[in-house]
Structure formats: C-alpha cells, structure tokens
Coordinates of C-alpha atoms in Angstrom, one line a residue:
Chain A
X5 CA 22.5 -23.2 -26.6
X6 CA 21.3 -19.9 -28.1
X7 CA 22.6 -16.7 -26.7
X8 CA 19.1 -15.2 -26.0
X9 CA 18.5 -17.9 -23.4
X10 CA 21.3 -16.5 -21.2
X11 CA 20.0 -12.9 -21.6
X12 CA 16.4 -14.0 -20.6
X13 CA 17.7 -16.0 -17.7
X14 CA 19.5 -12.9 -16.4
X15 CA 16.2 -11.1 -16.2
X16 CA 15.1 -13.4 -13.4
X17 CA 17.6 -12.3 -10.7
X18 CA 17.0 -8.7 -11.9
X19 CA 13.2 -8.9 -11.2
X20 CA 13.9 -10.8 -8.0
X21 CA 16.2 -8.1 -6.6
X22 CA 13.7 -5.5 -7.6
X23 CA 11.1 -7.3 -5.4
X24 CA 13.5 -7.7 -2.5
X25 CA 14.5 -4.1 -2.4
X26 CA 10.9 -2.8 -2.6
X27 CA 9.7 -1.4 0.7
X28 CA 6.1 -0.4 -0.1
X29 CA 4.0 -3.5 0.3
X30 CA 1.5 -2.6 -2.5
X31 CA 4.3 -1.9 -5.0
X32 CA 6.0 -5.2 -3.9
X33 CA 2.7 -6.9 -4.7
X34 CA 2.7 -5.6 -8.2
X35 CA 6.4 -6.4 -8.7
X36 CA 5.6 -9.9 -7.5
X37 CA 3.4 -10.1 -10.6
X38 CA 6.3 -8.9 -12.8
X39 CA 8.5 -11.6 -11.3
X40 CA 5.8 -14.2 -11.9
X41 CA 5.5 -13.2 -15.6
X42 CA 9.3 -13.3 -16.1
X43 CA 9.8 -16.6 -14.3
X44 CA 7.0 -18.1 -16.4
X45 CA 8.9 -16.9 -19.5
X46 CA 12.2 -18.3 -18.3
X47 CA 10.7 -21.7 -17.4
X48 CA 8.9 -21.9 -20.8
X49 CA 12.1 -21.1 -22.7
X50 CA 14.2 -23.6 -20.7
X51 CA 11.7 -26.2 -21.8
X52 CA 9.6 -26.7 -18.6
X53 CA 6.2 -25.8 -20.1
X54 CA 4.2 -27.4 -17.2
X55 CA 6.2 -25.5 -14.6
X56 CA 5.6 -22.3 -16.5
X57 CA 1.9 -22.9 -16.6
X58 CA 1.8 -23.7 -12.8
X59 CA 3.8 -20.6 -12.1
X60 CA 1.5 -18.3 -14.1
X61 CA -1.8 -19.8 -12.8
X62 CA -1.0 -20.6 -9.1
X63 CA 2.2 -18.7 -8.3
X64 CA 1.1 -15.4 -9.8
X65 CA -2.7 -15.3 -9.9
X66 CA -3.6 -17.1 -6.7
X67 CA -0.6 -15.9 -4.6
X68 CA -1.1 -12.3 -5.6
X69 CA -4.8 -12.4 -4.8
X70 CA -4.3 -13.9 -1.4
X71 CA -1.4 -11.6 -0.6
X72 CA -3.4 -8.6 -1.7
X73 CA -6.2 -9.6 0.7
X74 CA -3.7 -10.1 3.5
X75 CA -2.0 -6.7 3.0
X76 CA -5.3 -4.9 2.7
X77 CA -6.7 -6.3 5.9
X78 CA -3.5 -6.1 8.0
X79 CA -1.9 -2.8 7.1
X80 CA -4.7 -0.7 8.5
X81 CA -5.1 1.7 11.4
X82 CA -8.6 1.6 12.8
X83 CA -9.7 4.9 14.2
X84 CA -12.9 5.0 16.3
X85 CA -15.1 8.1 15.8
X86 CA -18.5 9.2 17.0
X87 CA -21.3 8.3 14.7
X88 CA -22.4 12.0 14.3
X89 CA -18.9 13.0 13.3
X90 CA -18.6 10.1 10.9
X91 CA -21.8 11.0 9.1
X92 CA -20.7 14.7 9.0
X93 CA -17.4 13.6 7.4
X94 CA -19.2 11.3 5.0
X95 CA -21.7 13.9 3.9
X96 CA -18.9 16.6 3.7
X97 CA -20.7 19.0 6.0
X98 CA -19.2 22.5 6.1
X99 CA -19.1 23.2 9.8
X100 CA -16.2 24.5 11.9
X101 CA -16.1 21.4 14.0
X102 CA -16.2 19.0 11.0
X103 CA -13.6 21.0 9.0
X104 CA -11.3 20.8 12.1
X105 CA -11.8 17.1 12.3
X106 CA -11.2 16.6 8.5
X107 CA -8.0 18.6 8.8
X108 CA -6.8 16.4 11.7
X109 CA -7.8 13.3 9.7
X110 CA -5.9 14.5 6.7
X111 CA -2.8 15.1 8.9
X112 CA -3.2 11.6 10.3
X113 CA -3.5 10.0 6.8
X114 CA -0.3 11.8 5.7
X115 CA 1.5 10.7 8.9
X116 CA 0.6 7.1 8.5
X117 CA 1.2 7.1 4.8
X118 CA 4.9 7.0 5.6
X119 CA 4.4 3.7 7.4
X120 CA 2.2 2.3 4.5
X121 CA -0.8 2.2 6.9
X122 CA -4.3 3.1 5.7
X123 CA -6.6 4.9 8.2
X124 CA -10.1 3.4 8.4
X125 CA -12.9 5.1 10.3
X126 CA -15.1 3.0 12.6
X127 CA -18.3 4.8 13.9
X128 CA -19.5 4.4 17.5
X129 CA -22.6 5.8 19.2
X130 CA -21.1 7.7 22.1
X131 CA -17.9 8.2 24.2
X132 CA -18.6 5.2 26.4
X133 CA -18.9 2.9 23.3
X134 CA -15.6 4.4 22.0
X135 CA -13.7 3.6 25.1
X136 CA -15.2 0.1 25.2
X137 CA -14.1 -0.5 21.6
X138 CA -10.5 0.6 22.5
X139 CA -10.4 -1.7 25.6
X140 CA -11.9 -4.6 23.7
X141 CA -9.2 -4.1 21.0
X142 CA -11.7 -3.5 18.3
X143 CA -9.9 -0.3 17.3
X144 CA -6.3 1.0 17.6
X145 CA -7.0 4.7 18.2
X146 CA -10.0 6.6 19.3
X147 CA -10.3 10.4 19.4
X148 CA -11.9 12.4 22.2
X149 CA -13.0 16.0 22.6
X150 CA -11.6 17.8 25.6
X151 CA -15.0 18.3 27.2
X152 CA -15.1 14.6 27.9
X153 CA -12.1 15.0 30.1
X154 CA -12.3 17.9 32.6
X155 CA -9.3 20.1 33.2
X156 CA -7.6 19.5 29.9
X157 CA -6.3 22.6 28.3
X158 CA -4.8 23.0 24.8
X159 CA -6.0 21.4 21.6
X160 CA -9.6 20.2 21.9
X161 CA -8.9 17.2 19.7
X162 CA -6.7 14.4 21.2
X163 CA -6.2 10.8 20.4
X164 CA -6.2 7.8 22.7
X165 CA -4.3 4.8 21.7
X166 CA -3.5 1.5 23.4
X167 CA -0.4 0.8 21.4
X168 CA 3.0 2.1 22.5
X169 CA 4.4 2.3 18.9
X170 CA 1.5 4.2 17.5
X171 CA 1.7 6.6 20.5
X172 CA 5.3 7.3 19.6
X173 CA 4.5 7.9 16.0
X174 CA 1.6 10.3 16.9
X175 CA 3.7 12.2 19.4
X176 CA 6.4 12.8 16.8
X177 CA 3.9 15.0 14.9
X178 CA 3.5 18.3 16.7
X179 CA 0.0 18.9 15.2
X180 CA -1.5 15.8 17.0
X181 CA -1.9 15.1 20.6
X182 CA -1.9 11.6 21.8
X183 CA -2.6 9.9 25.1
X184 CA -1.5 6.3 25.8
X185 CA -4.1 4.2 27.5
X186 CA -2.9 1.2 29.4
X187 CA -5.7 -1.2 28.8
X188 CA -4.3 -3.8 31.1
X189 CA -4.6 -1.4 34.1
X190 CA -8.2 -0.6 33.2
X191 CA -11.3 -2.6 34.0
X192 CA -14.0 -2.2 31.3
X193 CA -16.6 -1.8 34.0
X194 CA -14.9 1.3 35.5
X195 CA -15.0 3.1 32.1
X196 CA -18.7 2.3 31.7
X197 CA -19.4 4.2 35.0
Chain B
X27 CA 16.0 -13.2 -38.4
X28 CA 13.6 -14.2 -35.6
X29 CA 16.6 -14.2 -33.2
X30 CA 17.0 -10.5 -33.9
X31 CA 13.3 -9.9 -33.2
X32 CA 13.6 -11.7 -29.9
X33 CA 16.6 -9.6 -28.9
X34 CA 14.6 -6.5 -29.7
X35 CA 11.8 -7.8 -27.5
X36 CA 14.2 -8.4 -24.6
X37 CA 15.3 -4.8 -24.9
X38 CA 11.7 -3.7 -25.0
X39 CA 11.0 -5.8 -21.9
X40 CA 13.6 -3.8 -20.0
X41 CA 11.6 -0.5 -20.4
X42 CA 8.6 -1.5 -18.2
X43 CA 11.0 -3.2 -15.8
X44 CA 12.7 0.2 -15.3
X45 CA 9.3 1.9 -15.0
X46 CA 8.3 -0.6 -12.3
X47 CA 11.6 0.0 -10.4
X48 CA 11.1 3.8 -10.4
X49 CA 8.9 4.0 -7.4
X50 CA 6.0 6.4 -8.1
X51 CA 2.3 6.0 -8.7
X52 CA 0.9 2.5 -8.0
X53 CA -1.0 2.7 -11.3
X54 CA 2.2 3.2 -13.2
X55 CA 3.5 0.1 -11.6
X56 CA 0.3 -1.8 -12.6
X57 CA 0.8 -0.6 -16.2
X58 CA 4.3 -1.9 -16.1
X59 CA 3.1 -5.3 -14.9
X60 CA 0.5 -5.4 -17.7
X61 CA 3.2 -4.6 -20.2
X62 CA 5.7 -7.1 -18.9
X63 CA 3.1 -9.9 -18.7
X64 CA 1.8 -9.3 -22.2
X65 CA 5.4 -9.0 -23.6
X66 CA 6.6 -12.2 -21.9
X67 CA 3.6 -14.1 -23.2
X68 CA 4.3 -13.0 -26.8
X69 CA 8.0 -13.9 -26.3
X70 CA 7.0 -17.4 -25.3
X71 CA 4.9 -17.6 -28.5
X72 CA 7.8 -16.4 -30.6
X73 CA 10.2 -19.0 -29.0
X74 CA 7.6 -21.7 -29.7
X75 CA 7.6 -20.7 -33.3
X76 CA 11.4 -20.5 -33.4
X77 CA 11.7 -24.0 -32.0
X78 CA 8.6 -25.4 -33.7
X79 CA 7.4 -26.6 -30.3
X80 CA 3.6 -26.5 -29.8
X81 CA 3.7 -27.4 -26.1
X82 CA 5.4 -24.1 -25.3
X83 CA 3.0 -22.3 -27.7
X84 CA -0.1 -23.5 -25.8
X85 CA 1.5 -22.3 -22.5
X86 CA 2.0 -18.9 -24.1
X87 CA -1.6 -18.7 -25.2
X88 CA -2.9 -19.7 -21.8
X89 CA -0.6 -17.2 -20.0
X90 CA -1.7 -14.4 -22.4
X91 CA -5.4 -15.0 -21.9
X92 CA -5.4 -15.7 -18.2
X93 CA -3.1 -12.7 -17.4
X94 CA -5.9 -10.2 -18.0
X95 CA -8.1 -11.8 -15.4
X96 CA -5.4 -11.4 -12.8
X97 CA -5.0 -7.7 -13.6
X98 CA -8.7 -7.2 -13.1
X99 CA -8.6 -8.8 -9.6
X100 CA -5.5 -6.9 -8.5
X101 CA -6.7 -3.6 -9.9
X102 CA -10.1 -3.9 -8.1
X103 CA -8.4 -4.5 -4.8
X104 CA -6.0 -1.6 -5.3
X105 CA -8.9 0.7 -6.3
X106 CA -10.9 -0.2 -3.2
X107 CA -7.8 0.6 -1.2
X108 CA -7.8 4.1 -2.7
X109 CA -11.5 4.7 -2.1
X110 CA -11.6 4.1 1.6

C-alpha cells in the first residue's frame, strides 16, 4: 500500500482528539465539520466511496445543522426585563437609568461568556408579570429595581433567580447582586397580590 | 510525481488544522473548516486520478459541491448567535 495512505489515516485521530479536547461548544461544532471532512477523505482513499458520501452528506451536513440548533436553543440564559427598559435598550436611549442597565447587562454577558451561555432578553409588561414568568419557569433570571422591594438598601439593580447554580455564579461577581427565589415555597397567587 | 503533489497537499492540510486548534475567533475556525473541506475534496479528486477510479472521483465532486451549502447553513446560525 502507498505510504500516503498511512499519513492521511493518521489525520483522523488528530482531528478526533482536537474535537474531544475542545471545551467551547460552538468551536466544537465547527471542528466536528473538520472531522467530517477528514473522515470522508480517509474513507474515500481506503476505497469506501459510499461510506464517504454518507459521512459527508448525513454525518457532517445534517448532524452539524441539528447540533447547531440544539446548542443555540439550550445554551442560553433567559433574562426577564420590563418592556419599557427593553425598548429603551433596543432604541439605544441615552438616559441615566438605561445606561446603568446597559452597563449591568454588559457585565452579565461577560460573566456568562465564560460558561458559554448567551444572555437573551425577554420583555414583560410589569413586575407582577416578571415574577409570574420566573415562577412559571419561562425565564431563568429576572431583574428588579429596589423600589419594588421596600427597605432594601445598596445597589438599586438586583437579580432574582430560581436556580442555585446561577445564583452562585452571579454572587461570585461583586458588581452584581443576586437573590435566590425558592419557587417551590412560593404560590403564584401570593405574588399576584 | 503525483505522489509528491499529494504529500504537499497533506502538509498544506495541516495548516488549517493548526489554525482550528488555536482557539480564537469563531470565524477563524470557520475559515479553517472551509479550507480543510475544500482541500480534502481536491485530495479525493487527485487520488481518483492517481488510481484511475471514477467512483471515488464522483464522491469527490459531490463533497466539493455540497460542502458550500453546509457552510452557508452553519455560518447563518453562528451569525444569528452573534446578533442577539
């Protein structure tokens, strides 16, 4: 057998180990494409043209598309915000309150970037709707201004979350204040009142 | 002679692999994927000429032409991830 066959075959474990040791899911997705291309090459050179064609069409094209959709929809942190604030952020309004909010949002994005999570804003009409969404598990985190909760001193912006792990991550950052809400202990009707 | 060309192509294939392994911008990794995919398809074509085997050649042509569609899909999903 020709010597180039051995060299090309050696590329397959190389690409596979690159994929295994990749921690970022989006990079892993692209490297899965590289692995697919190289394995199609190896299969074709070893004489299995049909296997190479299946690997390229199904293994790479379809698997990557499905995996990309899965990664995109699962690695996301849904943050509930008020509709007015959401519109102000979207329209890039230059107010003290909006700038403060944007600053906090940028901090949040940087913090969750480390965990490969995307922060997605979900608008709600008022505070009651926000709490409802948190309890109904529509969002992971909501933010509240301190005037909604009497007697709270310190930063006016704090986050409510229902997940222990996200609470730990948020509390590790000194610029963010987080409150863990135990949704099992709360009755949705009580919050409405 | 064609064996030497194939060896040079294998060495050239290592360059985008190294680029994909260096963890930086996602778009750099995408470029590396495009490069690896196109290079491997051309290598399949070269081997098919080397062995005078048309079955492998057709597979190379299909992989070369279908690969671009896959990049478009993947790039669109990654772009929408960056927008939101």
